[in-house]
CSV table of C-alpha atoms and ligand atoms in Angstrom, one decimal:
chain,number,residue,atom,x,y,z
A,1246,MET,CA,5.4,-1.1,0.7
A,1247,THR,CA,5.1,-0.7,4.4
A,1248,ASP,CA,8.2,-2.7,5.2
A,1249,GLY,CA,9.2,-0.6,8.1
A,1250,THR,CA,11.1,1.8,5.9
A,1251,LEU,CA,10.7,5.3,7.2
A,1252,VAL,CA,12.0,7.3,4.3
A,1253,GLN,CA,10.6,7.2,0.7
A,1254,ASP,CA,13.3,6.5,-1.9
A,1255,PHE,CA,12.8,8.3,-5.2
A,1256,GLY,CA,16.4,8.1,-6.1
A,1257,ALA,CA,18.7,11.1,-7.1
A,1258,ASP,CA,16.2,12.4,-9.6
A,1259,PRO,CA,12.7,11.9,-8.3
A,1260,ILE,CA,11.0,13.1,-11.5
A,1261,ALA,CA,12.8,10.4,-13.5
A,1262,THR,CA,11.0,7.7,-11.4
A,1263,ARG,CA,8.2,6.5,-13.6
A,1264,GLU,CA,7.8,2.8,-13.0
A,1265,THR,CA,4.7,0.7,-12.4
A,1266,ASP,CA,6.4,-1.3,-9.6
A,1267,HIS,CA,7.6,1.8,-7.7
A,1268,TYR,CA,4.2,2.0,-5.8
A,1269,GLN,CA,5.6,-0.7,-3.5
A,1270,LYS,CA,8.3,1.7,-2.3
A,1271,GLU,CA,6.0,4.8,-2.0
A,1272,TYR,CA,3.5,3.4,0.5
A,1273,ILE,CA,6.0,3.2,3.3
A,1274,GLU,CA,4.9,2.6,6.9
A,1275,GLY,CA,5.1,6.2,8.2
A,1276,PHE,CA,3.0,7.5,5.3
A,1277,VAL,CA,0.3,4.9,5.4
A,1278,ASP,CA,0.0,5.1,9.2
A,1279,LYS,CA,-0.2,8.8,9.2
A,1280,TRP,CA,-2.7,8.8,6.5
A,1281,ASP,CA,-4.9,6.3,8.3
A,1282,GLU,CA,-4.7,8.3,11.5
A,1283,LEU,CA,-5.6,11.6,9.9
A,1284,ILE,CA,-8.2,10.6,7.4
A,1285,ASP,CA,-11.5,10.4,9.2
A,1286,TRP,CA,-13.3,7.4,7.8
A,1287,GLU,CA,-16.6,8.7,8.9
A,1288,ALA,CA,-16.1,12.0,7.0
A,1289,ARG,CA,-14.9,10.2,4.0
A,1290,ALA,CA,-17.9,7.9,4.1
A,1291,GLU,CA,-20.1,10.9,4.3
A,1292,SER,CA,-18.5,12.7,1.4
A,1293,GLU,CA,-18.9,9.6,-0.8
A,1294,GLY,CA,-22.4,9.0,0.5
A,1295,ARG,CA,-24.1,5.9,-0.9
A,1296,PHE,CA,-22.7,6.5,-4.4
A,1297,PHE,CA,-20.9,3.1,-4.9
A,1298,ILE,CA,-23.5,1.1,-2.9
A,1299,ASP,CA,-26.3,2.6,-4.9
A,1300,ILE,CA,-24.6,1.8,-8.2
A,1301,LEU,CA,-24.0,-1.8,-7.2
A,1302,LYS,CA,-27.4,-2.3,-5.7
A,1303,ALA,CA,-29.2,-0.7,-8.7
A,1304,ARG,CA,-27.6,-3.5,-10.9
A,1305,ASP,CA,-28.1,-6.2,-8.3
A,1306,LYS,CA,-24.4,-6.8,-7.9
A,1307,LYS,CA,-23.4,-8.7,-4.7
A,1308,LYS,CA,-20.0,-10.4,-5.2
A,1309,VAL,CA,-17.5,-7.6,-5.3
A,1310,LEU,CA,-13.7,-7.6,-5.7
A,1311,ASP,CA,-12.0,-4.6,-4.1
A,1312,ALA,CA,-8.8,-4.6,-6.3
A,1313,ALA,CA,-7.0,-1.7,-4.7
A,1314,ALA,CA,-7.9,-2.2,-1.1
A,1315,GLY,CA,-5.2,0.0,0.5
A,1316,THR,CA,-6.0,0.2,4.2
A,1317,GLY,CA,-9.5,-1.3,3.5
A,1318,PHE,CA,-11.9,1.6,3.5
A,1319,HIS,CA,-14.2,0.4,0.7
A,1320,SER,CA,-14.0,-3.3,1.6
A,1321,ILE,CA,-15.2,-2.4,5.0
A,1322,GLN,CA,-18.0,-0.1,3.8
A,1323,LEU,CA,-19.2,-2.7,1.4
A,1324,LEU,CA,-19.0,-5.6,4.0
A,1325,LYS,CA,-21.0,-3.4,6.4
A,1326,ALA,CA,-23.6,-2.9,3.7
A,1327,GLY,CA,-24.0,-6.7,3.2
A,1328,PHE,CA,-21.9,-7.3,0.1
A,1329,ASP,CA,-19.7,-10.4,-0.4
A,1330,VAL,CA,-16.3,-8.8,-0.7
A,1331,THR,CA,-12.8,-10.1,-1.7
A,1332,THR,CA,-10.1,-7.7,-0.7
A,1333,VAL,CA,-7.0,-7.5,-3.0
A,1334,ASP,CA,-3.9,-5.4,-3.0
A,1335,GLY,CA,-0.4,-5.8,-4.5
A,1336,SER,CA,1.2,-4.8,-1.3
A,1337,ALA,CA,1.1,-7.5,1.4
A,1338,GLU,CA,1.6,-4.8,4.1
A,1339,MET,CA,-1.3,-2.8,2.9
A,1340,LEU,CA,-3.5,-6.0,3.1
A,1341,GLY,CA,-2.3,-6.5,6.6
A,1342,LYS,CA,-3.4,-3.0,7.5
A,1343,ALA,CA,-6.8,-3.6,5.8
A,1344,PHE,CA,-7.2,-6.8,7.7
A,1345,GLU,CA,-6.4,-5.1,11.0
A,1346,ASN,CA,-8.8,-2.2,10.3
A,1347,GLY,CA,-11.5,-4.8,9.6
A,1348,ARG,CA,-10.7,-6.8,12.8
A,1349,ARG,CA,-11.1,-3.6,14.8
A,1350,ARG,CA,-14.6,-3.3,13.5
A,1351,ASN,CA,-15.3,-7.0,14.1
A,1352,LEU,CA,-15.1,-7.9,10.5
A,1353,VAL,CA,-13.0,-10.6,8.9
A,1354,LEU,CA,-11.7,-9.5,5.5
A,1355,ASN,CA,-11.1,-12.1,2.8
A,1356,THR,CA,-7.7,-10.9,1.6
A,1357,VAL,CA,-5.8,-12.0,-1.5
A,1358,HIS,CA,-2.3,-10.7,-2.3
A,1359,ALA,CA,-2.3,-10.1,-6.0
A,1360,ASP,CA,-0.9,-7.7,-8.6
A,1361,TRP,CA,-3.6,-6.5,-11.1
A,1362,ARG,CA,-1.4,-7.5,-14.0
A,1363,TRP,CA,-1.5,-11.2,-13.0
A,1364,LEU,CA,-4.8,-11.0,-11.1
A,1365,ASN,CA,-6.4,-14.2,-12.3
A,1366,LYS,CA,-3.4,-16.3,-11.3
A,1367,ASP,CA,-4.1,-15.5,-7.6
A,1368,VAL,CA,-7.8,-14.7,-7.6
A,1369,HIS,CA,-10.3,-17.4,-8.5
A,1370,GLY,CA,-13.9,-17.3,-9.4
A,1371,LYS,CA,-15.9,-14.6,-11.2
A,1372,PHE,CA,-17.3,-11.4,-9.7
A,1373,ASP,CA,-20.4,-9.3,-10.2
A,1374,ALA,CA,-18.3,-6.1,-9.8
A,1375,ILE,CA,-14.7,-5.0,-9.4
A,1376,ILE,CA,-13.9,-1.6,-7.7
A,1377,CYS,CA,-10.5,0.0,-8.2
A,1378,LEU,CA,-10.8,3.3,-6.2
A,1379,GLY,CA,-8.8,6.0,-4.4
A,1380,ASN,CA,-6.9,7.0,-7.5
A,1381,SER,CA,-5.1,3.7,-7.7
A,1382,PHE,CA,-5.0,2.9,-11.4
A,1383,THR,CA,-2.7,6.0,-11.8
A,1384,HIS,CA,0.2,3.9,-10.4
A,1385,LEU,CA,0.6,2.1,-13.7
A,1386,PHE,CA,3.2,3.9,-15.8
A,1387,ASP,CA,3.2,1.7,-18.8
A,1388,GLU,CA,0.4,1.5,-21.3
A,1389,HIS,CA,1.0,-2.2,-21.7
A,1390,ASP,CA,0.5,-2.6,-17.9
A,1391,ARG,CA,-2.7,-0.6,-18.0
A,1392,ARG,CA,-4.2,-2.7,-20.8
A,1393,ARG,CA,-3.1,-5.8,-19.2
A,1394,ALA,CA,-4.6,-4.9,-15.8
A,1395,LEU,CA,-7.9,-3.9,-17.4
A,1396,ALA,CA,-8.0,-7.2,-19.4
A,1397,GLU,CA,-7.4,-9.1,-16.2
A,1398,PHE,CA,-10.3,-7.2,-14.5
A,1399,TYR,CA,-12.5,-7.9,-17.5
A,1400,ALA,CA,-11.7,-11.6,-17.3
A,1401,ALA,CA,-12.4,-11.8,-13.6
A,1402,LEU,CA,-16.0,-10.4,-14.1
A,1403,LYS,CA,-19.1,-12.4,-14.9
A,1404,TRP,CA,-20.6,-11.9,-18.4
A,1405,ASP,CA,-22.7,-9.0,-17.1
A,1406,GLY,CA,-20.1,-7.6,-14.6
A,1407,ILE,CA,-19.1,-4.0,-14.0
A,1408,LEU,CA,-15.9,-2.3,-13.2
A,1409,ILE,CA,-15.9,0.9,-11.2
A,1410,ILE,CA,-12.6,2.8,-11.5
A,1411,ASP,CA,-11.8,6.3,-10.4
A,1412,GLN,CA,-9.1,8.8,-11.1
A,1413,ARG,CA,-8.1,12.3,-10.3
A,1414,ASN,CA,-9.1,15.0,-12.9
A,1415,TYR,CA,-5.6,15.1,-14.4
A,1416,ASP,CA,-6.9,17.0,-17.5
A,1417,SER,CA,-7.5,20.1,-15.3
A,1418,ILE,CA,-4.0,19.8,-13.9
A,1419,LEU,CA,-2.3,19.1,-17.3
A,1420,ASP,CA,-4.2,22.0,-18.8
A,1421,GLY,CA,-3.2,24.4,-16.1
A,1422,ASP,CA,-6.5,24.7,-14.4
A,1423,PHE,CA,-5.5,23.2,-11.0
A,1424,SER,CA,-6.4,25.4,-8.1
A,1425,THR,CA,-5.8,24.9,-4.4
A,1426,LYS,CA,-9.6,24.6,-3.9
A,1427,HIS,CA,-9.1,21.2,-5.4
A,1428,LYS,CA,-8.1,19.0,-2.5
A,1429,TYR,CA,-7.7,15.3,-2.6
A,1430,TYR,CA,-11.4,14.6,-1.7
A,1431,TYR,CA,-10.7,12.3,1.2
A,1432,CYS,CA,-7.7,14.2,2.6
A,1433,GLY,CA,-10.0,16.0,5.0
A,1434,ASP,CA,-8.7,19.4,6.1
A,1435,GLN,CA,-5.5,18.1,7.7
A,1436,VAL,CA,-3.4,16.9,4.7
A,1437,VAL,CA,-2.4,19.3,2.0
A,1438,ALA,CA,-2.0,17.5,-1.3
A,1439,GLU,CA,-0.6,19.5,-4.2
A,1440,PRO,CA,1.1,18.7,-7.5
A,1441,GLU,CA,4.8,19.4,-7.3
A,1442,HIS,CA,5.7,18.5,-10.9
A,1443,VAL,CA,3.5,17.8,-13.8
A,1444,ASP,CA,4.2,16.8,-17.4
A,1445,ASP,CA,2.5,14.4,-19.9
A,1446,GLY,CA,4.2,11.4,-18.3
A,1447,LEU,CA,4.2,12.3,-14.6
A,1448,ALA,CA,2.2,13.9,-11.8
A,1449,ARG,CA,4.3,14.1,-8.7
A,1450,PHE,CA,2.2,15.0,-5.7
A,1451,ARG,CA,3.4,16.3,-2.4
A,1452,TYR,CA,1.5,15.4,0.8
A,1453,ALA,CA,2.1,17.7,3.8
A,1454,PHE,CA,1.0,16.6,7.2
A,1455,PRO,CA,0.3,18.8,10.2
A,1456,ASP,CA,3.3,17.6,12.1
A,1457,GLY,CA,5.6,18.8,9.3
A,1458,ALA,CA,6.1,15.4,7.6
A,1459,VAL,CA,6.1,15.4,3.8
A,1460,TYR,CA,5.6,12.5,1.5
A,1461,HIS,CA,5.3,12.2,-2.3
A,1462,LEU,CA,3.6,10.0,-4.8
A,1463,ASN,CA,4.7,9.7,-8.4
A,1464,MET,CA,1.7,9.0,-10.6
A,1465,PHE,CA,0.8,8.7,-14.3
A,1466,PRO,CA,-1.6,11.6,-15.3
A,1467,LEU,CA,-4.4,9.8,-16.9
A,1468,ARG,CA,-6.6,11.9,-19.2
A,1469,LYS,CA,-10.3,11.2,-18.8
A,1470,ALA,CA,-10.8,10.4,-22.5
A,1471,TYR,CA,-7.8,8.1,-22.6
A,1472,THR,CA,-9.0,6.0,-19.6
A,1473,ARG,CA,-12.4,5.8,-21.2
A,1474,LYS,CA,-10.8,4.6,-24.5
A,1475,LEU,CA,-8.7,1.9,-22.7
A,1476,LEU,CA,-11.9,0.7,-21.1
A,1477,THR,CA,-13.7,0.3,-24.4
A,1478,ASP,CA,-10.6,-1.1,-26.1
A,1479,VAL,CA,-10.6,-4.1,-23.6
A,1480,GLY,CA,-14.2,-4.8,-24.4
A,1481,PHE,CA,-16.5,-2.9,-22.0
A,1482,LYS,CA,-19.6,-2.0,-23.9
A,1483,LYS,CA,-20.8,1.0,-21.9
A,1484,VAL,CA,-18.7,3.5,-20.0
A,1485,LYS,CA,-20.3,6.2,-17.9
A,1486,THR,CA,-18.1,8.9,-16.3
A,1487,TYR,CA,-19.3,10.8,-13.2
A,1488,GLY,CA,-17.6,14.0,-11.9
A,1489,ASP,CA,-17.3,14.2,-8.2
A,1490,PHE,CA,-20.2,11.7,-8.0
A,1491,GLN,CA,-22.4,13.8,-10.2
A,1492,GLU,CA,-23.8,12.8,-13.6
A,1493,THR,CA,-23.5,16.4,-15.0
A,1494,TYR,CA,-20.6,18.6,-14.4
A,1495,GLN,CA,-18.3,21.2,-16.1
A,1496,GLU,CA,-15.2,19.4,-17.4
A,1497,ASN,CA,-12.7,21.3,-15.3
A,1498,ASP,CA,-14.6,21.4,-12.1
A,1499,PRO,CA,-14.5,17.9,-10.6
A,1500,ASP,CA,-11.6,16.9,-8.5
A,1501,PHE,CA,-12.3,13.2,-9.3
A,1502,PHE,CA,-13.8,11.2,-12.1
A,1503,VAL,CA,-15.5,7.8,-11.5
A,1504,HIS,CA,-15.9,5.5,-14.5
A,1505,VAL,CA,-18.6,2.8,-14.4
A,1506,ALA,CA,-17.8,0.3,-17.2
A,1507,GLU,CA,-20.3,-2.4,-18.0
A,1508,LYS,CA,-19.7,-5.6,-20.0
A,1509,LEU,CA,-23.3,-5.7,-21.2
B,1896,LIG,N1,-8.5,2.1,-2.5
B,1896,LIG,C1,-7.8,2.7,-1.4
B,1896,LIG,C2,-8.6,3.9,-0.8
B,1896,LIG,O1,-9.4,4.4,-1.6
B,1896,LIG,O2,-8.3,4.2,0.3
B,1896,LIG,C3,-6.5,3.4,-1.9
B,1896,LIG,C4,-5.5,2.7,-2.2
B,1896,LIG,S1,-3.9,3.4,-2.5
B,1896,LIG,C5,-4.2,5.0,-3.2
B,1896,LIG,C6,-3.5,2.5,-4.0
B,1896,LIG,C7,-3.3,1.1,-3.7
B,1896,LIG,O3,-3.1,0.4,-5.0
B,1896,LIG,C8,-2.1,0.7,-2.8
B,1896,LIG,O4,-2.6,0.0,-1.7
B,1896,LIG,C9,-1.2,-0.1,-3.7
B,1896,LIG,O5,-0.5,-1.1,-3.0
B,1896,LIG,C10,-2.2,-0.6,-4.8
B,1896,LIG,N2,-1.6,-0.9,-6.1
B,1896,LIG,C11,-0.9,-0.1,-6.9
B,1896,LIG,N3,-0.5,-0.7,-8.0
B,1896,LIG,C12,-1.0,-2.0,-7.9
B,1896,LIG,C13,-0.9,-3.1,-8.7
B,1896,LIG,N4,-0.2,-3.1,-9.9
B,1896,LIG,N5,-1.5,-4.3,-8.3
B,1896,LIG,C14,-2.1,-4.3,-7.1
B,1896,LIG,N6,-2.2,-3.3,-6.3
B,1896,LIG,C15,-1.7,-2.1,-6.7
């Protein structure tokens, strides 16, 4: 949470910190501000291309919920492309940053502060599509929380709605195939993101900034097949997984997977 705290607190034993709620303490002000300063939104938009917009348009989806808004990148891209967007995050401070980023571009974001696990308590109405991007789902450490969040997403979608959810390729990291050519795809060339500790229950990443500042994120290493199974378990009929935005890929190659889960 960007509550003005300048130092991340992972406790005495950082690799023992494996809690869903800890994300609030990881996105502290310095980290989030630095990230936003260094990540060139134009370059990121270029690297993603029209991938998400094309998927949504091809299925005639207009009303979109951005469930993990962060500082607002996707909400803003989609608003600019003419979609009706609701911007959600579990961190009120992140939502504030997203709103401010929108305002600077003359856009007014419709923000709702909500945790995915209780999404439908705070977000009303049904959506054509939900996006949960930027390796956000990885913050849930408990299987029960993952199932619950996906069930909430499912319930917030119209009968023919779709969920677009992405994740880092943790299989390649867990299986020892991680190489430094794999950079967090929107880190640009300024931030070096590398795994510092990996086991079946934790991927602890280190983010080094050009000014010497170092931050960490503790994440749950989702295997691709496991995420796909969770999506079908909660009721999605079709799940298609892209690797670095491509339909065909070698399993270990992609840095990121994007799952497009459809109710119909
Ligand atoms: N989508 C953003 C992007 O691509 O730039 C990235 C967001 S950041 C990696 C992950 C976001 O997920 C954070 O803003 C965090 O507050 C939010 N988040 C994590 N767990 C959450 C939860 N259980 N409910 C709601 N938001 C959550």
